Amino acid sequence: GELVIDRGRLAQLVRDLSGRLAGDPALESLAEIAQHLARVSDDLQAQVMLSRLLPIEHVFSRFPRVVRDLARKSGKQVRLLIEGEQTGLDRSVIDAIADPLLHLLRNALDHGVETPEERRAAGKSPEATVLLSARHEENSIVIEVTDDGRGVDPRRVRESAVRKGL
């Protein structure tokens, strides 16, 4: 951070002096040094940012067992697919997203995925599929949890909210 600040100060100094010392060889040399410093500090900053990235696999790897245990406990058959596990994410974000992802997976198994009997009656395979994926999209990382279950019943959600006074 301090290097970037000093780089900016040096560039401003070169701009300020260029009006007074136009054509001075020492100023031209200083300008070249400032440009080189800018390139080197940009490269250094990019490398530092990359060193903070970890593959999202560090958090995704926790979930196959959790999904298997939840499925067994609820009497459901579920196959967890994971995509994009090599997608890089900042270390601090990896720690912060573990609990919300677990909540989403629990919701998928508890409320989205049907029992094998319900799935057969609906013309589906008895085994449900839950997909946990991560990908780069522009300047963001998109993480999705999707399932091939029945979806959320808005009527039941509304009834539950009214019952709870929400």
PDB file of N, CA, C and O in Angstrom, residues 21-67:
ATOM      1  N   LEU A  21      10.726  22.094 -16.186  1.00  0.00           N
ATOM      2  CA  LEU A  21      12.019  21.561 -16.642  1.00  0.00           C
ATOM      3  C   LEU A  21      11.888  20.758 -17.935  1.00  0.00           C
ATOM      4  O   LEU A  21      12.622  19.792 -18.153  1.00  0.00           O
ATOM      5  N   ALA A  22      10.972  21.154 -18.798  1.00  0.00           N
ATOM      6  CA  ALA A  22      10.756  20.425 -20.054  1.00  0.00           C
ATOM      7  C   ALA A  22      12.062  20.283 -20.818  1.00  0.00           C
ATOM      8  O   ALA A  22      12.814  21.243 -20.975  1.00  0.00           O
ATOM      9  N   GLY A  23      12.337  19.068 -21.259  1.00  0.00           N
ATOM     10  CA  GLY A  23      13.543  18.801 -22.039  1.00  0.00           C
ATOM     11  C   GLY A  23      14.769  18.526 -21.194  1.00  0.00           C
ATOM     12  O   GLY A  23      15.826  18.190 -21.737  1.00  0.00           O
ATOM     13  N   ASP A  24      14.714  18.671 -19.913  1.00  0.00           N
ATOM     14  CA  ASP A  24      15.861  18.422 -19.034  1.00  0.00           C
ATOM     15  C   ASP A  24      16.123  16.914 -18.993  1.00  0.00           C
ATOM     16  O   ASP A  24      15.228  16.130 -18.671  1.00  0.00           O
ATOM     17  N   PRO A  25      17.357  16.485 -19.288  1.00  0.00           N
ATOM     18  CA  PRO A  25      17.682  15.058 -19.297  1.00  0.00           C
ATOM     19  C   PRO A  25      17.480  14.386 -17.935  1.00  0.00           C
ATOM     20  O   PRO A  25      17.085  13.223 -17.861  1.00  0.00           O
ATOM     21  N   ALA A  26      17.722  15.114 -16.870  1.00  0.00           N
ATOM     22  CA  ALA A  26      17.538  14.531 -15.534  1.00  0.00           C
ATOM     23  C   ALA A  26      16.050  14.251 -15.292  1.00  0.00           C
ATOM     24  O   ALA A  26      15.692  13.213 -14.721  1.00  0.00           O
ATOM     25  N   LEU A  27      15.181  15.132 -15.749  1.00  0.00           N
ATOM     26  CA  LEU A  27      13.744  14.918 -15.586  1.00  0.00           C
ATOM     27  C   LEU A  27      13.281  13.737 -16.436  1.00  0.00           C
ATOM     28  O   LEU A  27      12.469  12.935 -15.983  1.00  0.00           O
ATOM     29  N   GLU A  28      13.816  13.635 -17.650  1.00  0.00           N
ATOM     30  CA  GLU A  28      13.457  12.496 -18.504  1.00  0.00           C
ATOM     31  C   GLU A  28      13.893  11.184 -17.868  1.00  0.00           C
ATOM     32  O   GLU A  28      13.158  10.185 -17.906  1.00  0.00           O
ATOM     33  N   SER A  29      15.059  11.187 -17.256  1.00  0.00           N
ATOM     34  CA  SER A  29      15.546   9.994 -16.561  1.00  0.00           C
ATOM     35  C   SER A  29      14.647   9.675 -15.363  1.00  0.00           C
ATOM     36  O   SER A  29      14.292   8.513 -15.128  1.00  0.00           O
ATOM     37  N   LEU A  30      14.250  10.699 -14.630  1.00  0.00           N
ATOM     38  CA  LEU A  30      13.351  10.501 -13.495  1.00  0.00           C
ATOM     39  C   LEU A  30      12.000   9.951 -13.955  1.00  0.00           C
ATOM     40  O   LEU A  30      11.434   9.068 -13.312  1.00  0.00           O
ATOM     41  N   ALA A  31      11.505  10.438 -15.082  1.00  0.00           N
ATOM     42  CA  ALA A  31      10.227   9.956 -15.621  1.00  0.00           C
ATOM     43  C   ALA A  31      10.327   8.478 -16.004  1.00  0.00           C
ATOM     44  O   ALA A  31       9.405   7.700 -15.753  1.00  0.00           O
ATOM     45  N   GLU A  32      11.437   8.081 -16.607  1.00  0.00           N
ATOM     46  CA  GLU A  32      11.635   6.669 -16.961  1.00  0.00           C
ATOM     47  C   GLU A  32      11.668   5.793 -15.716  1.00  0.00           C
ATOM     48  O   GLU A  32      11.070   4.712 -15.683  1.00  0.00           O
ATOM     49  N   ILE A  33      12.364   6.273 -14.686  1.00  0.00           N
ATOM     50  CA  ILE A  33      12.438   5.517 -13.429  1.00  0.00           C
ATOM     51  C   ILE A  33      11.037   5.388 -12.810  1.00  0.00           C
ATOM     52  O   ILE A  33      10.658   4.316 -12.336  1.00  0.00           O
ATOM     53  N   ALA A  34      10.265   6.466 -12.848  1.00  0.00           N
ATOM     54  CA  ALA A  34       8.907   6.445 -12.290  1.00  0.00           C
ATOM     55  C   ALA A  34       8.034   5.445 -13.047  1.00  0.00           C
ATOM     56  O   ALA A  34       7.250   4.708 -12.433  1.00  0.00           O
ATOM     57  N   GLN A  35       8.151   5.408 -14.378  1.00  0.00           N
ATOM     58  CA  GLN A  35       7.372   4.450 -15.168  1.00  0.00           C
ATOM     59  C   GLN A  35       7.774   3.014 -14.854  1.00  0.00           C
ATOM     60  O   GLN A  35       6.928   2.125 -14.736  1.00  0.00           O
ATOM     61  N   HIS A  36       9.072   2.791 -14.720  1.00  0.00           N
ATOM     62  CA  HIS A  36       9.554   1.451 -14.392  1.00  0.00           C
ATOM     63  C   HIS A  36       9.052   1.033 -13.006  1.00  0.00           C
ATOM     64  O   HIS A  36       8.584  -0.100 -12.809  1.00  0.00           O
ATOM     65  N   LEU A  37       9.146   1.946 -12.063  1.00  0.00           N
ATOM     66  CA  LEU A  37       8.661   1.662 -10.716  1.00  0.00           C
ATOM     67  C   LEU A  37       7.164   1.332 -10.740  1.00  0.00           C
ATOM     68  O   LEU A  37       6.709   0.424 -10.043  1.00  0.00           O
ATOM     69  N   ALA A  38       6.404   2.031 -11.567  1.00  0.00           N
ATOM     70  CA  ALA A  38       4.962   1.768 -11.682  1.00  0.00           C
ATOM     71  C   ALA A  38       4.719   0.353 -12.201  1.00  0.00           C
ATOM     72  O   ALA A  38       3.868  -0.370 -11.667  1.00  0.00           O
ATOM     73  N   ARG A  39       5.453  -0.059 -13.227  1.00  0.00           N
ATOM     74  CA  ARG A  39       5.285  -1.412 -13.772  1.00  0.00           C
ATOM     75  C   ARG A  39       5.661  -2.485 -12.747  1.00  0.00           C
ATOM     76  O   ARG A  39       4.929  -3.452 -12.542  1.00  0.00           O
ATOM     77  N   VAL A  40       6.788  -2.290 -12.086  1.00  0.00           N
ATOM     78  CA  VAL A  40       7.251  -3.274 -11.110  1.00  0.00           C
ATOM     79  C   VAL A  40       6.291  -3.357  -9.931  1.00  0.00           C
ATOM     80  O   VAL A  40       5.944  -4.454  -9.463  1.00  0.00           O
ATOM     81  N   SER A  41       5.807  -2.219  -9.452  1.00  0.00           N
ATOM     82  CA  SER A  41       4.893  -2.249  -8.309  1.00  0.00           C
ATOM     83  C   SER A  41       3.537  -2.846  -8.708  1.00  0.00           C
ATOM     84  O   SER A  41       2.899  -3.519  -7.894  1.00  0.00           O
ATOM     85  N   ASP A  42       3.086  -2.618  -9.937  1.00  0.00           N
ATOM     86  CA  ASP A  42       1.855  -3.261 -10.414  1.00  0.00           C
ATOM     87  C   ASP A  42       2.009  -4.777 -10.426  1.00  0.00           C
ATOM     88  O   ASP A  42       1.115  -5.507  -9.990  1.00  0.00           O
ATOM     89  N   ASP A  43       3.154  -5.257 -10.935  1.00  0.00           N
ATOM     90  CA  ASP A  43       3.415  -6.700 -10.953  1.00  0.00           C
ATOM     91  C   ASP A  43       3.469  -7.265  -9.534  1.00  0.00           C
ATOM     92  O   ASP A  43       2.901  -8.325  -9.261  1.00  0.00           O
ATOM     93  N   LEU A  44       4.124  -6.553  -8.644  1.00  0.00           N
ATOM     94  CA  LEU A  44       4.231  -6.995  -7.262  1.00  0.00           C
ATOM     95  C   LEU A  44       2.852  -7.060  -6.608  1.00  0.00           C
ATOM     96  O   LEU A  44       2.517  -8.043  -5.940  1.00  0.00           O
ATOM     97  N   GLN A  45       2.037  -6.036  -6.835  1.00  0.00           N
ATOM     98  CA  GLN A  45       0.694  -6.021  -6.267  1.00  0.00           C
ATOM     99  C   GLN A  45      -0.137  -7.193  -6.796  1.00  0.00           C
ATOM    100  O   GLN A  45      -0.846  -7.853  -6.042  1.00  0.00           O
ATOM    101  N   ALA A  46      -0.037  -7.475  -8.081  1.00  0.00           N
ATOM    102  CA  ALA A  46      -0.780  -8.596  -8.666  1.00  0.00           C
ATOM    103  C   ALA A  46      -0.335  -9.920  -8.050  1.00  0.00           C
ATOM    104  O   ALA A  46      -1.174 -10.783  -7.742  1.00  0.00           O
ATOM    105  N   GLN A  47       0.967 -10.087  -7.842  1.00  0.00           N
ATOM    106  CA  GLN A  47       1.479 -11.328  -7.246  1.00  0.00           C
ATOM    107  C   GLN A  47       1.038 -11.473  -5.787  1.00  0.00           C
ATOM    108  O   GLN A  47       0.705 -12.577  -5.345  1.00  0.00           O
ATOM    109  N   VAL A  48       1.019 -10.377  -5.058  1.00  0.00           N
ATOM    110  CA  VAL A  48       0.558 -10.425  -3.667  1.00  0.00           C
ATOM    111  C   VAL A  48      -0.912 -10.835  -3.627  1.00  0.00           C
ATOM    112  O   VAL A  48      -1.326 -11.663  -2.803  1.00  0.00           O
ATOM    113  N   MET A  49      -1.728 -10.276  -4.514  1.00  0.00           N
ATOM    114  CA  MET A  49      -3.150 -10.621  -4.542  1.00  0.00           C
ATOM    115  C   MET A  49      -3.328 -12.101  -4.903  1.00  0.00           C
ATOM    116  O   MET A  49      -4.152 -12.789  -4.307  1.00  0.00           O
ATOM    117  N   LEU A  50      -2.558 -12.594  -5.856  1.00  0.00           N
ATOM    118  CA  LEU A  50      -2.643 -14.009  -6.223  1.00  0.00           C
ATOM    119  C   LEU A  50      -2.236 -14.920  -5.069  1.00  0.00           C
ATOM    120  O   LEU A  50      -2.798 -16.002  -4.908  1.00  0.00           O
ATOM    121  N   SER A  51      -1.275 -14.476  -4.265  1.00  0.00           N
ATOM    122  CA  SER A  51      -0.819 -15.321  -3.155  1.00  0.00           C
ATOM    123  C   SER A  51      -1.898 -15.477  -2.082  1.00  0.00           C
ATOM    124  O   SER A  51      -1.854 -16.402  -1.286  1.00  0.00           O
ATOM    125  N   ARG A  52      -2.874 -14.594  -2.061  1.00  0.00           N
ATOM    126  CA  ARG A  52      -3.966 -14.688  -1.080  1.00  0.00           C
ATOM    127  C   ARG A  52      -5.067 -15.635  -1.544  1.00  0.00           C
ATOM    128  O   ARG A  52      -5.954 -15.970  -0.773  1.00  0.00           O
ATOM    129  N   LEU A  53      -5.016 -16.050  -2.812  1.00  0.00           N
ATOM    130  CA  LEU A  53      -6.073 -16.902  -3.341  1.00  0.00           C
ATOM    131  C   LEU A  53      -5.837 -18.370  -2.993  1.00  0.00           C
ATOM    132  O   LEU A  53      -4.715 -18.856  -3.038  1.00  0.00           O
ATOM    133  N   LEU A  54      -6.914 -19.019  -2.660  1.00  0.00           N
ATOM    134  CA  LEU A  54      -6.911 -20.466  -2.457  1.00  0.00           C
ATOM    135  C   LEU A  54      -8.001 -21.051  -3.336  1.00  0.00           C
ATOM    136  O   LEU A  54      -9.017 -20.401  -3.580  1.00  0.00           O
ATOM    137  N   PRO A  55      -7.824 -22.281  -3.790  1.00  0.00           N
ATOM    138  CA  PRO A  55      -8.920 -22.899  -4.543  1.00  0.00           C
ATOM    139  C   PRO A  55     -10.123 -23.089  -3.621  1.00  0.00           C
ATOM    140  O   PRO A  55      -9.977 -23.451  -2.452  1.00  0.00           O
ATOM    141  N   ILE A  56     -11.307 -22.841  -4.151  1.00  0.00           N
ATOM    142  CA  ILE A  56     -12.535 -22.968  -3.359  1.00  0.00           C
ATOM    143  C   ILE A  56     -12.744 -24.403  -2.910  1.00  0.00           C
ATOM    144  O   ILE A  56     -13.567 -24.679  -2.041  1.00  0.00           O
ATOM    145  N   GLU A  57     -11.959 -25.295  -3.469  1.00  0.00           N
ATOM    146  CA  GLU A  57     -11.988 -26.704  -3.075  1.00  0.00           C
ATOM    147  C   GLU A  57     -11.786 -26.854  -1.560  1.00  0.00           C
ATOM    148  O   GLU A  57     -12.317 -27.785  -0.950  1.00  0.00           O
ATOM    149  N   HIS A  58     -11.068 -25.906  -0.954  1.00  0.00           N
ATOM    150  CA  HIS A  58     -10.829 -25.977   0.489  1.00  0.00           C
ATOM    151  C   HIS A  58     -12.126 -25.948   1.286  1.00  0.00           C
ATOM    152  O   HIS A  58     -12.207 -26.547   2.358  1.00  0.00           O
ATOM    153  N   VAL A  59     -13.131 -25.249   0.789  1.00  0.00           N
ATOM    154  CA  VAL A  59     -14.420 -25.242   1.475  1.00  0.00           C
ATOM    155  C   VAL A  59     -15.366 -26.291   0.878  1.00  0.00           C
ATOM    156  O   VAL A  59     -16.100 -26.951   1.606  1.00  0.00           O
ATOM    157  N   PHE A  60     -15.322 -26.477  -0.444  1.00  0.00           N
ATOM    158  CA  PHE A  60     -16.212 -27.448  -1.095  1.00  0.00           C
ATOM    159  C   PHE A  60     -15.953 -28.872  -0.612  1.00  0.00           C
ATOM    160  O   PHE A  60     -16.871 -29.680  -0.555  1.00  0.00           O
ATOM    161  N   SER A  61     -14.711 -29.188  -0.270  1.00  0.00           N
ATOM    162  CA  SER A  61     -14.363 -30.565   0.111  1.00  0.00           C
ATOM    163  C   SER A  61     -15.036 -30.999   1.408  1.00  0.00           C
ATOM    164  O   SER A  61     -15.090 -32.192   1.705  1.00  0.00           O
ATOM    165  N   ARG A  62     -15.581 -30.056   2.178  1.00  0.00           N
ATOM    166  CA  ARG A  62     -16.257 -30.402   3.429  1.00  0.00           C
ATOM    167  C   ARG A  62     -17.647 -30.985   3.195  1.00  0.00           C
ATOM    168  O   ARG A  62     -18.205 -31.631   4.084  1.00  0.00           O
ATOM    169  N   PHE A  63     -18.226 -30.745   2.026  1.00  0.00           N
ATOM    170  CA  PHE A  63     -19.651 -30.977   1.845  1.00  0.00           C
ATOM    171  C   PHE A  63     -20.085 -32.367   1.380  1.00  0.00           C
ATOM    172  O   PHE A  63     -21.217 -32.750   1.679  1.00  0.00           O
ATOM    173  N   PRO A  64     -19.286 -33.154   0.666  1.00  0.00           N
ATOM    174  CA  PRO A  64     -19.784 -34.474   0.265  1.00  0.00           C
ATOM    175  C   PRO A  64     -20.234 -35.335   1.447  1.00  0.00           C
ATOM    176  O   PRO A  64     -21.300 -35.955   1.409  1.00  0.00           O
ATOM    177  N   ARG A  65     -19.467 -35.342   2.496  1.00  0.00           N
ATOM    178  CA  ARG A  65     -19.837 -36.152   3.665  1.00  0.00           C
ATOM    179  C   ARG A  65     -21.086 -35.588   4.325  1.00  0.00           C
ATOM    180  O   ARG A  65     -21.978 -36.347   4.745  1.00  0.00           O
ATOM    181  N   VAL A  66     -21.174 -34.268   4.446  1.00  0.00           N
ATOM    182  CA  VAL A  66     -22.341 -33.637   5.065  1.00  0.00           C
ATOM    183  C   VAL A  66     -23.604 -33.990   4.283  1.00  0.00           C
ATOM    184  O   VAL A  66     -24.619 -34.379   4.872  1.00  0.00           O
ATOM    185  N   VAL A  67     -23.533 -33.875   2.959  1.00  0.00           N
ATOM    186  CA  VAL A  67     -24.693 -34.183   2.116  1.00  0.00           C
ATOM    187  C   VAL A  67     -25.055 -35.662   2.252  1.00  0.00           C
ATOM    188  O   VAL A  67     -26.230 -36.016   2.386  1.00  0.00           O
TER     189      VAL A  67
END
